[in-house]
Coordinates of C-alpha atoms and ligand atoms in Angstrom, one line a residue:
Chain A
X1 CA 31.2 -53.0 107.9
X2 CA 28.6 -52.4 105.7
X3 CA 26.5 -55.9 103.9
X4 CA 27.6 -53.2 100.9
X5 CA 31.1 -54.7 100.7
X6 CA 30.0 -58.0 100.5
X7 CA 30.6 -59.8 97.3
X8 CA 29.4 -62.6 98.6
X9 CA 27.1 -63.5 101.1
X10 CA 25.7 -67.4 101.2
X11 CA 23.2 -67.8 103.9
X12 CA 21.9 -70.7 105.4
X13 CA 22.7 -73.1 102.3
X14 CA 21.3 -76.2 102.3
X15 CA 22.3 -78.8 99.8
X16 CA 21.5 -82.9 99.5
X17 CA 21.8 -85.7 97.3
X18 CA 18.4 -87.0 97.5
X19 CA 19.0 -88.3 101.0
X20 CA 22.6 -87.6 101.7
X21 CA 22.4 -83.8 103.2
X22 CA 26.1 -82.7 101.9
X23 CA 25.6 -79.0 103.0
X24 CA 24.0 -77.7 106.2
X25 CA 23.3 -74.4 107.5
X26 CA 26.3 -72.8 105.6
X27 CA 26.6 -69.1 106.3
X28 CA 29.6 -67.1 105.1
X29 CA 30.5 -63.7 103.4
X30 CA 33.4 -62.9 101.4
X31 CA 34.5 -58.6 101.0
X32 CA 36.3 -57.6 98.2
X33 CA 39.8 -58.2 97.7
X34 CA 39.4 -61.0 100.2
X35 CA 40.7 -64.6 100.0
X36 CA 39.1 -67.2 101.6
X37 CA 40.3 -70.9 102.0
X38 CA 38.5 -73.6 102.2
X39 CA 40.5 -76.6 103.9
X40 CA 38.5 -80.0 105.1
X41 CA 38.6 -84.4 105.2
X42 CA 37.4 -85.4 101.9
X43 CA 33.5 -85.2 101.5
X44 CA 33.1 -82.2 103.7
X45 CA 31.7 -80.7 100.9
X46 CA 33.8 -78.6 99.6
X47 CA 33.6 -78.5 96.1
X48 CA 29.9 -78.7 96.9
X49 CA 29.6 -75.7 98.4
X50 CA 32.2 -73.7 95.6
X51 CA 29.7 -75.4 92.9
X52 CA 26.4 -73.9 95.0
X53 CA 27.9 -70.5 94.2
X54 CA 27.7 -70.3 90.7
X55 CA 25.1 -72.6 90.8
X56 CA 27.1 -75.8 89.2
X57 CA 25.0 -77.7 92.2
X58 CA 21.5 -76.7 91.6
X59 CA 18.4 -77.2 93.8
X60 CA 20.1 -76.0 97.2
X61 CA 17.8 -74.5 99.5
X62 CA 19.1 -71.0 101.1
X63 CA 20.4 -67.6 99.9
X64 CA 23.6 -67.0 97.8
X65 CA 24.1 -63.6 97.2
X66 CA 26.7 -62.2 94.3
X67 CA 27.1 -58.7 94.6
X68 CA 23.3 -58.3 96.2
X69 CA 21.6 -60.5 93.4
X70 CA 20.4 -63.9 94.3
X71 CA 21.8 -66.2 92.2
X72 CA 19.7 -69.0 93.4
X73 CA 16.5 -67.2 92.3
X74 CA 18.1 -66.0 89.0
X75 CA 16.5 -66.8 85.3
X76 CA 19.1 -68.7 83.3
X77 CA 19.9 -65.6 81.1
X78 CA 20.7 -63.7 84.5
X79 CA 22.6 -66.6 85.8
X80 CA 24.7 -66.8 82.2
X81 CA 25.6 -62.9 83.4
X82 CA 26.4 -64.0 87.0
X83 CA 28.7 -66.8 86.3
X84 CA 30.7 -64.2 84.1
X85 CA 31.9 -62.7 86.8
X86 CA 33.0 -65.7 88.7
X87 CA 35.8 -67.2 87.3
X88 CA 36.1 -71.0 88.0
X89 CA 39.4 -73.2 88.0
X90 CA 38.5 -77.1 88.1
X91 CA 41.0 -80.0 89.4
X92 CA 41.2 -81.7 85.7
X93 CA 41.7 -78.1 83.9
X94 CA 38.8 -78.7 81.4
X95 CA 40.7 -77.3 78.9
X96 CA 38.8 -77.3 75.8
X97 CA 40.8 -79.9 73.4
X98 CA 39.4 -79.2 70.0
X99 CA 40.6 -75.7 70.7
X100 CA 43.9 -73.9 70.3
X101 CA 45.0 -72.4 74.0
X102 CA 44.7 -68.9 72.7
X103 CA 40.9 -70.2 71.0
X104 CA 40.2 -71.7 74.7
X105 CA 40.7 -68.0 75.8
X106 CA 39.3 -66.6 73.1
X107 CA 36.0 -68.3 73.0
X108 CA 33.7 -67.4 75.1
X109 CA 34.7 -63.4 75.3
X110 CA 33.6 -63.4 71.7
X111 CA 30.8 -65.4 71.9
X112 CA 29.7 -63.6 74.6
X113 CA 29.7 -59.9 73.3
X114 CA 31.9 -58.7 75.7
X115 CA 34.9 -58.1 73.2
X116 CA 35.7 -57.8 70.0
X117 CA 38.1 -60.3 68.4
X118 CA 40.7 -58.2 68.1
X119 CA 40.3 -57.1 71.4
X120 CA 40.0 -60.5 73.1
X121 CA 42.7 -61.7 71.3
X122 CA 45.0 -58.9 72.4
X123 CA 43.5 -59.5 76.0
X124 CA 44.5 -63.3 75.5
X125 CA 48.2 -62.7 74.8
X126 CA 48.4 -60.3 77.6
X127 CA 47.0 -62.6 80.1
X128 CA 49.7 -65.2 78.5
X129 CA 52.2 -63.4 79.4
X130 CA 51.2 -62.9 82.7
X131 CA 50.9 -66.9 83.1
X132 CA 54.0 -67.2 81.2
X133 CA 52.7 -69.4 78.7
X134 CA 53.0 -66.7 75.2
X135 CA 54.8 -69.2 73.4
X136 CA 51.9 -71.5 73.2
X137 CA 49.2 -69.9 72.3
X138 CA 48.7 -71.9 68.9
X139 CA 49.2 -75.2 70.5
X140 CA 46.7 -77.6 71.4
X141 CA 45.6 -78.5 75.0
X142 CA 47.1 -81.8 74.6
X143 CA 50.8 -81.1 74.6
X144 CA 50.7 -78.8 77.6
X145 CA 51.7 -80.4 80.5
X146 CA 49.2 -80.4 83.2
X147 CA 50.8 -77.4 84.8
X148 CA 50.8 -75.6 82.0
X149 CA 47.2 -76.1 81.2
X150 CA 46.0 -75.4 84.5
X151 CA 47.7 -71.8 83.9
X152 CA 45.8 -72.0 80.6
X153 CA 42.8 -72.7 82.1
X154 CA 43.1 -70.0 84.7
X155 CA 43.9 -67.8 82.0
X156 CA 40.9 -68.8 80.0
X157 CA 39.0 -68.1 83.6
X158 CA 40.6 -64.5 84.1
X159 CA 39.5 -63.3 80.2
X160 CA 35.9 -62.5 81.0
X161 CA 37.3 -60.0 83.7
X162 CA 35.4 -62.1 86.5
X163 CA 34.9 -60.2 90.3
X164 CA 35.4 -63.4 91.6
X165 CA 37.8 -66.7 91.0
X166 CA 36.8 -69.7 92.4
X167 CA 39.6 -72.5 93.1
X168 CA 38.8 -76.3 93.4
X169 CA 41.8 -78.0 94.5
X170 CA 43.7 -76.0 91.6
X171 CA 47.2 -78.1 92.2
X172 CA 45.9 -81.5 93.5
X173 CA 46.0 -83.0 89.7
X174 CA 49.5 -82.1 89.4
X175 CA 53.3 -83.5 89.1
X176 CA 54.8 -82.0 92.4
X177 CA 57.6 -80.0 90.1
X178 CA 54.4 -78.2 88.8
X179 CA 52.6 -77.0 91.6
X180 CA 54.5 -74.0 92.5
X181 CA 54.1 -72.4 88.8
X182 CA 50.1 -72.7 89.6
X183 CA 50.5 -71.3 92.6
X184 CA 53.1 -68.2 92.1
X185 CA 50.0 -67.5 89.0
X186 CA 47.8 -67.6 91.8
X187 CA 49.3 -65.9 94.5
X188 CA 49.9 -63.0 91.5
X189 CA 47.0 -62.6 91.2
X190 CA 46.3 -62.6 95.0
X191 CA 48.4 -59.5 95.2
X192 CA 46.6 -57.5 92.3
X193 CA 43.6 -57.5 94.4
X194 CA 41.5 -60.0 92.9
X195 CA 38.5 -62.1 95.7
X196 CA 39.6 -65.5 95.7
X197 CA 37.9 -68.4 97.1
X198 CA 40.3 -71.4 97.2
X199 CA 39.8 -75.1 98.3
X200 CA 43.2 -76.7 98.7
X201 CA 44.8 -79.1 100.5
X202 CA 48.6 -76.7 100.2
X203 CA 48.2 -76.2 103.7
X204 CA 51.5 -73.3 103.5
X205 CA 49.8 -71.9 100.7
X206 CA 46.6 -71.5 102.5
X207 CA 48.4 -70.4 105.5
X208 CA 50.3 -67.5 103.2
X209 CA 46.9 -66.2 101.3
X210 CA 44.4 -66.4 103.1
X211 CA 42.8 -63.4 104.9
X212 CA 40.3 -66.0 105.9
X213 CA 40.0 -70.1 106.3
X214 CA 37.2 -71.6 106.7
X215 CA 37.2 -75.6 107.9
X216 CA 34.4 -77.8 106.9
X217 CA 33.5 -81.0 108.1
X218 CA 30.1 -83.2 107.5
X219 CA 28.9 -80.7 105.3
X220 CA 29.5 -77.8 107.9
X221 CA 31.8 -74.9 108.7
X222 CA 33.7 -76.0 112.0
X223 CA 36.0 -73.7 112.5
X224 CA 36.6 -70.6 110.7
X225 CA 38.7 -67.3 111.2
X226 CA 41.8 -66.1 109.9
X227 CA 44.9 -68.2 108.9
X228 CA 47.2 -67.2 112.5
X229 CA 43.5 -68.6 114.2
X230 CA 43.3 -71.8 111.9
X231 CA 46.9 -72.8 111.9
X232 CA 48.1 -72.0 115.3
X233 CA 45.6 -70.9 117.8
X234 CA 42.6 -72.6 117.5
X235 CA 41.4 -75.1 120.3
X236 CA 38.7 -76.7 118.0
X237 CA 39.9 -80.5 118.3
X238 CA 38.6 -81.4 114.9
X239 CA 40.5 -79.0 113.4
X240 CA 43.9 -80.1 114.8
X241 CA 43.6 -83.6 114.4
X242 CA 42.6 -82.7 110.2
X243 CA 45.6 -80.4 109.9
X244 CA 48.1 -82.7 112.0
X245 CA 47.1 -85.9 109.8
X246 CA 47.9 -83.0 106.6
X247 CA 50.7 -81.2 107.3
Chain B
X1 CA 28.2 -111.9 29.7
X2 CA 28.4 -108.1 30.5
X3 CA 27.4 -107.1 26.3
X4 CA 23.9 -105.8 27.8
X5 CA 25.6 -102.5 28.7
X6 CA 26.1 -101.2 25.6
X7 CA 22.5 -100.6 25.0
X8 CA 21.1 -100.6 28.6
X9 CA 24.1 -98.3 30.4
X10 CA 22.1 -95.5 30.3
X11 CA 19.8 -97.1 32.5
X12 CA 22.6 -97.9 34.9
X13 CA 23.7 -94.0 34.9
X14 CA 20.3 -93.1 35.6
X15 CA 19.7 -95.2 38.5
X16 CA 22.8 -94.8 40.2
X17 CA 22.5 -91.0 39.5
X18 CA 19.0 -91.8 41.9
X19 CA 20.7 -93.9 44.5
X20 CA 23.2 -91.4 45.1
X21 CA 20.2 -88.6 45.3
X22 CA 18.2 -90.2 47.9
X23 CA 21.1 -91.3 49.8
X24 CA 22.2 -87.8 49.8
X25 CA 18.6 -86.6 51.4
X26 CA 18.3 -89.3 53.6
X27 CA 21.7 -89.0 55.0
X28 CA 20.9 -85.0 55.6
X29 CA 17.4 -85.5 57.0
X30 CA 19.0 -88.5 59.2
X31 CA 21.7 -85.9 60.2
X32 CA 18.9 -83.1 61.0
X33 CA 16.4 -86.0 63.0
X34 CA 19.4 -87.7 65.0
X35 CA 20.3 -84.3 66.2
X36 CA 16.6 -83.0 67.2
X37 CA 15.7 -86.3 68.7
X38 CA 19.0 -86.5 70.8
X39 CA 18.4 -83.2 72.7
X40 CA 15.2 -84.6 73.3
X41 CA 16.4 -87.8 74.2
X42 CA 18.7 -86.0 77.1
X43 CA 16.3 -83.1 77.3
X44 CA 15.7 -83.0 81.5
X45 CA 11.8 -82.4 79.8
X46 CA 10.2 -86.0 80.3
X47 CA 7.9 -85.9 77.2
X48 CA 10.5 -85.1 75.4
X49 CA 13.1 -87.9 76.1
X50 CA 9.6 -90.3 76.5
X51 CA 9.0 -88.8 72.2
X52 CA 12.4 -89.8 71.3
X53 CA 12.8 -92.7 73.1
X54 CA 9.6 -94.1 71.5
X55 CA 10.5 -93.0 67.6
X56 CA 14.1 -95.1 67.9
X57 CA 12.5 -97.6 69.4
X58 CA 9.8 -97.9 67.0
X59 CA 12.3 -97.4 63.8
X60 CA 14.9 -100.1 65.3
X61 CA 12.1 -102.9 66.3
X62 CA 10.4 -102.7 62.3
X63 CA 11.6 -103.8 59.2
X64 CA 12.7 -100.7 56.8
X65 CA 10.8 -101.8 54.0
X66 CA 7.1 -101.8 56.2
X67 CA 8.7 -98.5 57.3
X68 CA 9.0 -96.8 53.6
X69 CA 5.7 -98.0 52.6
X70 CA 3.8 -97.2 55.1
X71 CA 5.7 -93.6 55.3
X72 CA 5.0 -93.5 51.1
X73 CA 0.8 -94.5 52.0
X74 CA 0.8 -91.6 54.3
X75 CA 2.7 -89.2 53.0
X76 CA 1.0 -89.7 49.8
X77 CA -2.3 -88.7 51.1
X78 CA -1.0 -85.9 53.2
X79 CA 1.5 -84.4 50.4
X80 CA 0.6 -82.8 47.4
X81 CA 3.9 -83.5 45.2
X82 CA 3.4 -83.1 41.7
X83 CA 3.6 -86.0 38.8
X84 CA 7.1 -85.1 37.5
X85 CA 9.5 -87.8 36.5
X86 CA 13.0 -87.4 37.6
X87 CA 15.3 -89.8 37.0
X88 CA 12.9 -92.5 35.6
X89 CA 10.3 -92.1 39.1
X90 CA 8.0 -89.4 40.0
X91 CA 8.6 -87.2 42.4
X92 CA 6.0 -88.1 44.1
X93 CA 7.7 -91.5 44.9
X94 CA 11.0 -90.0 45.7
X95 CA 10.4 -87.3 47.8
X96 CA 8.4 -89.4 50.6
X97 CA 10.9 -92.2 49.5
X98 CA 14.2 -90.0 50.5
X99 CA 12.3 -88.6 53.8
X100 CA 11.2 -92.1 54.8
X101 CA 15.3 -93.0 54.6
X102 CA 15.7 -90.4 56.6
X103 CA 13.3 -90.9 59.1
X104 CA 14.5 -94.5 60.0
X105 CA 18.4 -92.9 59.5
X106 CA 17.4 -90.5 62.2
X107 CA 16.8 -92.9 64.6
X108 CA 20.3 -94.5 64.3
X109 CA 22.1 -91.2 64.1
X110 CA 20.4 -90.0 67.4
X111 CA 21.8 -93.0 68.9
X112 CA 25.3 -92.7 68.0
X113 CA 25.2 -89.0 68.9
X114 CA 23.7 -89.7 72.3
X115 CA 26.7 -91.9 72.4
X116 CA 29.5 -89.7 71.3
X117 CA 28.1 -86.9 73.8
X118 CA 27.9 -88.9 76.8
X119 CA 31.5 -90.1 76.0
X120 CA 32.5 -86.3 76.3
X121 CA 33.2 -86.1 80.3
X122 CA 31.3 -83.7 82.3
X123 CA 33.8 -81.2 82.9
X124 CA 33.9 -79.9 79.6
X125 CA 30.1 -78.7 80.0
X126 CA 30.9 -77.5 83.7
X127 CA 33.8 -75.4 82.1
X128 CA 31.6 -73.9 79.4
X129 CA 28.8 -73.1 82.0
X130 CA 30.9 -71.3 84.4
X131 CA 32.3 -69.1 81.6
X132 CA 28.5 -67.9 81.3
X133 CA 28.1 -69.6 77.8
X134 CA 24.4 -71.1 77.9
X135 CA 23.4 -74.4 77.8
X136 CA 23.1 -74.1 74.2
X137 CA 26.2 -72.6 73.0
X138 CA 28.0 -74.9 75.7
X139 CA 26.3 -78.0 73.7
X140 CA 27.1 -76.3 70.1
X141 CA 30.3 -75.0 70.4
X142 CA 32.0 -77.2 73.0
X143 CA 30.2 -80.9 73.2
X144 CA 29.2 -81.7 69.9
X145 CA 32.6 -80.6 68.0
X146 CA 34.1 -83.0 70.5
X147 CA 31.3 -85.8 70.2
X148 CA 31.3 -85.8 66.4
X149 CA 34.9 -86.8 66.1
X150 CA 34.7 -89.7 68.4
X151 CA 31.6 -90.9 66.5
X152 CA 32.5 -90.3 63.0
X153 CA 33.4 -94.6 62.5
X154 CA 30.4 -95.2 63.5
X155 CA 28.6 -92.2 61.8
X156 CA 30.1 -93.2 58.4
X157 CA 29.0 -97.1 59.2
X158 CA 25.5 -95.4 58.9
X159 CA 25.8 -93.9 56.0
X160 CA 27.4 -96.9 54.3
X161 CA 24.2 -98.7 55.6
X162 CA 21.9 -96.3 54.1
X163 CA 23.1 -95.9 51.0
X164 CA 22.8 -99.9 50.9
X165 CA 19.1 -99.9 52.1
X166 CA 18.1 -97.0 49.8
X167 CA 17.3 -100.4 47.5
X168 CA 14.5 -100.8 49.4
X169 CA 12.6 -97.6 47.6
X170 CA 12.5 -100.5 44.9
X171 CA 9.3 -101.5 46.6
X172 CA 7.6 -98.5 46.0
X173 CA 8.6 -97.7 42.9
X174 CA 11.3 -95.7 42.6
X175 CA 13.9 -95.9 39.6
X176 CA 17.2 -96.4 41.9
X177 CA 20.2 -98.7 40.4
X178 CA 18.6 -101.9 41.8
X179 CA 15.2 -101.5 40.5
X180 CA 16.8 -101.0 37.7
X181 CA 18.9 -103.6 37.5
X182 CA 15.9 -106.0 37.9
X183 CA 14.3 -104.3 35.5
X184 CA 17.2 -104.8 32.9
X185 CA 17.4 -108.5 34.1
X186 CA 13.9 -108.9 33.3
X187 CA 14.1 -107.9 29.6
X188 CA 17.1 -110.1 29.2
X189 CA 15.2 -113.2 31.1
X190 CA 18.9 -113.5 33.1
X191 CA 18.8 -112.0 36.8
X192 CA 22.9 -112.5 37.3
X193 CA 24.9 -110.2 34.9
X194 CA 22.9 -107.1 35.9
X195 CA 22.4 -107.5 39.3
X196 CA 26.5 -108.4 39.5
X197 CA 26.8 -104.9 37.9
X198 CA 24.2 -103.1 40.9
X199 CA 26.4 -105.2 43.5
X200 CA 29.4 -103.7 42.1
X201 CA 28.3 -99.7 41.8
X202 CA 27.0 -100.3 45.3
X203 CA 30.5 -101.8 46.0
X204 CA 32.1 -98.1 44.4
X205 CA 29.8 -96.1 46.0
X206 CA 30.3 -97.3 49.5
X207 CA 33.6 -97.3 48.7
X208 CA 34.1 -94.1 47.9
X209 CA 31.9 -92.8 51.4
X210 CA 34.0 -94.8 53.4
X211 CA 37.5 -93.2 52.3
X212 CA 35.7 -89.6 52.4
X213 CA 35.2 -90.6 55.7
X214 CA 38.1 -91.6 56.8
X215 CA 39.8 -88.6 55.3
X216 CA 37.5 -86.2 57.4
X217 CA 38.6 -88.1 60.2
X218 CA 42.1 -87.7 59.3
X219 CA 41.7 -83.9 59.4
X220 CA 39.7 -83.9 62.2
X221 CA 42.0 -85.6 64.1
X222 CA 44.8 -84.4 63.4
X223 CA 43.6 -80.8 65.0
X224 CA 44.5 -82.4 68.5
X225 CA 43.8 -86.4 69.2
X226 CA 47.8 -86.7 68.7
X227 CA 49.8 -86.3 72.1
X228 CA 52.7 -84.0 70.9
Ligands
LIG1 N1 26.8 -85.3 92.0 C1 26.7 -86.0 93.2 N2 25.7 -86.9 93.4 C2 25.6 -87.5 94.6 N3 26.4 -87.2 95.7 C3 27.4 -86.3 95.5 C4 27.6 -85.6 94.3 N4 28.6 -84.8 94.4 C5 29.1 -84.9 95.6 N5 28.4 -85.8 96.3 C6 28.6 -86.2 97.7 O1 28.6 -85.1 98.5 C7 29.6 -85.2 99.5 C8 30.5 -84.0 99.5 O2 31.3 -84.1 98.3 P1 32.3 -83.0 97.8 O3 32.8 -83.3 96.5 O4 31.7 -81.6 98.0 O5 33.4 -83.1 98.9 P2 34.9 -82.4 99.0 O6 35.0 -81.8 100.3 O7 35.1 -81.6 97.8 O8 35.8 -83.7 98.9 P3 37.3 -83.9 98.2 O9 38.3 -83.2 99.1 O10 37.4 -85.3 98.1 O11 37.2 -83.2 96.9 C9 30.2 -86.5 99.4 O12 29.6 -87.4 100.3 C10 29.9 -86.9 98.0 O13 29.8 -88.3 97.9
LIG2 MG1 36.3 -81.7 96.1

């Protein structure tokens, strides 16, 4: 396997809160196509580490490479490029409120050169449909349930045609009755080929998409390998004891 | 009691015509500070925040009326405004009159702003960011459309305030609706009937701002603060 394939390639991160070290010595790559899970006790450092790669969490020390460019070294105007092409889904949606669902989509292709209007809005309704929200695309944020603005804001995510989609506990805001719309969106667009990286606490979700899991614990990666390795082989005792207190 | 307007409402017209002018300018220039000395004020750049920190200090910790004339003194000096009369005053009282509103305005509206935007949760910028908008657009297009509806009660309080202390150009000589009322109450050696009369177009004028307020708010609002 050539370093070539690599999307993503994060070496040696380092990240602390002035003296709380959240992230040590985190080395990973993620190929094409590929979907990685991240699964982990709360304050691994998992959303840390999904913020270091689009640089959310600044000030890390180590190498994160998007498609061979450093994005830790990058000038703002590069990293503005970079962080185009990797989508991000939050927890609390982020939904834009002062903006209609399709203007939420809308936005930032526009601003951002990379469409026309017409064209963005075209691209909006399309990637509606595939959420199954087209009905709403004139209402406000507000009167969506949650489930339905987490589609929205995945949506929103997918209109800049990002490489990469980066998931931060996507469902854990949600009624239960919503959570499988989220994820059927998500595994979708699992099957169309798009790199994922996912931290989620679905553990048979997980266990269905992922080509790889990583399992972090005080700020490291513990255990990693694919999901048959996580979920039923794997000897590491921290890892057993985390997914026998989750699942 | 109120006979003096037949002859003197011109001068009424005049000045109110001049309270409404500067309040207008000193409500813009407020508008253009507050928003200059609030990105400074959260700007990560020390100097800046240590600049802005120091001018709404400085403006909330002195009396407005020390404030215009020393800002008229200076200005004065500095500024070459011509001798024309507008509005019974020079220009060159009303022009450093208006900015000196302004400049202690400013001060106020950065304040509220800085309130409104730190109201806005964090997510919202994180959202813009990781779309690749820049820091800029992300503050322009997403936090302050946001920040400005939560803070337009308080925003219109400012105004209100403003267009109240604008009466304090009197001390430097400019023509607005209560120097003129003095100046009416002068003539006619009684102080009440004409002053009454300033309290009252105050009274309209504030009145007025408020309900264009609230109706901006109304359509504001209605956008998207309603649940369903
Ligand atoms: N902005 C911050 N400032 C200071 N400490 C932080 C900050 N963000 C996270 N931390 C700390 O970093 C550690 C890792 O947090 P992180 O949010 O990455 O954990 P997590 O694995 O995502 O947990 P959870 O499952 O609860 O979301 C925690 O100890 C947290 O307190
Ligand atoms: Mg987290």
């Amino acid at each position: 396997m050539s370093a070539e394939q690599n999307i993503i390639e994060v070496d040696d991160l380092k990240k602390a809160f002035g003296e709380n070290v959240v992230l040590k010595d985190i080395s990973f790559s993620v190929k094409k196509s590929e979907k990685v899970v991240l699964i982990g006790p709360s304050g691994s450092g998992k959303s840390t580490l999904l913020r270091c790669l689009n640089r959310l969490e600044d000030d890390y020390e180590g190498k994160v490479l998007f498609e061979g460019e450093n994005v830790n070294g990058a000038s703002k105007e590069k990293l503005c490029l970079l962080r185009q092409k990797m989508g991000m889904v939050f927890q609390q949606f982020n939904l834009f409120p002062h903006k209609t669902v399709l203007e939420n989509i809308t936005f930032s292709p526009i601003k951002l050169k990379v469409a026309s209007s017409a064209e963005a809005t075209e691209h909006a309704h399309e990637l509606l449909e595939q959420v199954g929200l087209s009905e709403k695309a004139e209402a406000y944020p507000q009167s969506l349930s949650g489930g339905q603005q987490q589609r929205v804001a995945i949506a929103r995510a997918l209109a800049m045609n990002p490489e990469v989609m980066l998931f931060d506990e996507p469902t854990s805001a949600l009624d239960p009755e919503m959570v499988g719309d989220v994820l059927d969106v998500m595994e979708r667009l699992a099957k169309n080929g798009m790199t994922m990286i996912i931290v989620t606490h679905e553990m048979s979700f997980a266990q269905n998409i992922a080509d790889k899991v990583l399992f972090m614990n005080d700020g490291m990666i513990a255990d990693s390998g694919t999901a048959k390795h996580i979920f039923k082989e794997t000897d590491n005792a921290r890892t057993r004891s985390f997914l026998s207190k989750v699942m | 009691m109120f006979d003096f307007l037949k002859q003197y409402y011109p001068v009424f017209v005049e000045g109110t015509a001049q309270t409404i002018i500067i309040s207008i300018i000193g409500i813009l220039i407020g508008i253009l500070l507050g928003l200059i000395f609030v990105m400074m004020r959260l700007s990560k750049v020390r100097v800046f925040s240590y600049i802005a920190r120091v001018y709404i200090a400085i403006v909330r910790g002195t009396p407005a009326m020390i404030q215009v004339m020393l800002i008229y003194y200076t200005l004065s000096k500095v500024l070459e405004v011509p001798q024309i009369q507008f509005l019974g005053s020079g220009l060159d009282r009303v022009i450093p009159g208006s900015i000196a509103l302004g400049i202690n305005s400013g001060a106020y509206t950065a304040e509220i702003f800085r309130s409104g935007i730190i109201s806005i949760p964090n997510g919202q910028t994180e959202a813009g960011l990781s779309l690749g908008l820049s820091d800029r657009t992300t503050m322009f297009s997403i936090i302050l459309p946001q920040a400005v509806r939560n803070i337009l009660p308080a925003l219109g309080n400012e105004f209100i305030s403003l267009v109240k202390e604008s009466s304090v150009l009197f001390y430097i000589g400019v023509q607005e609706v209560t120097a003129q009322a003095l100046g009416v109450g002068g003539t006619l050696y009684d102080f009440v009937p004409p002053l009454i009369v300033a309290a009252l177009i105050y009274f309209v004028l504030t009145f007025i701002l408020s309900q264009l307020m609230q109706l901006l708010e109304k359509k504001m609002g209605r956008k998207y603060l309603q649940s369903n």
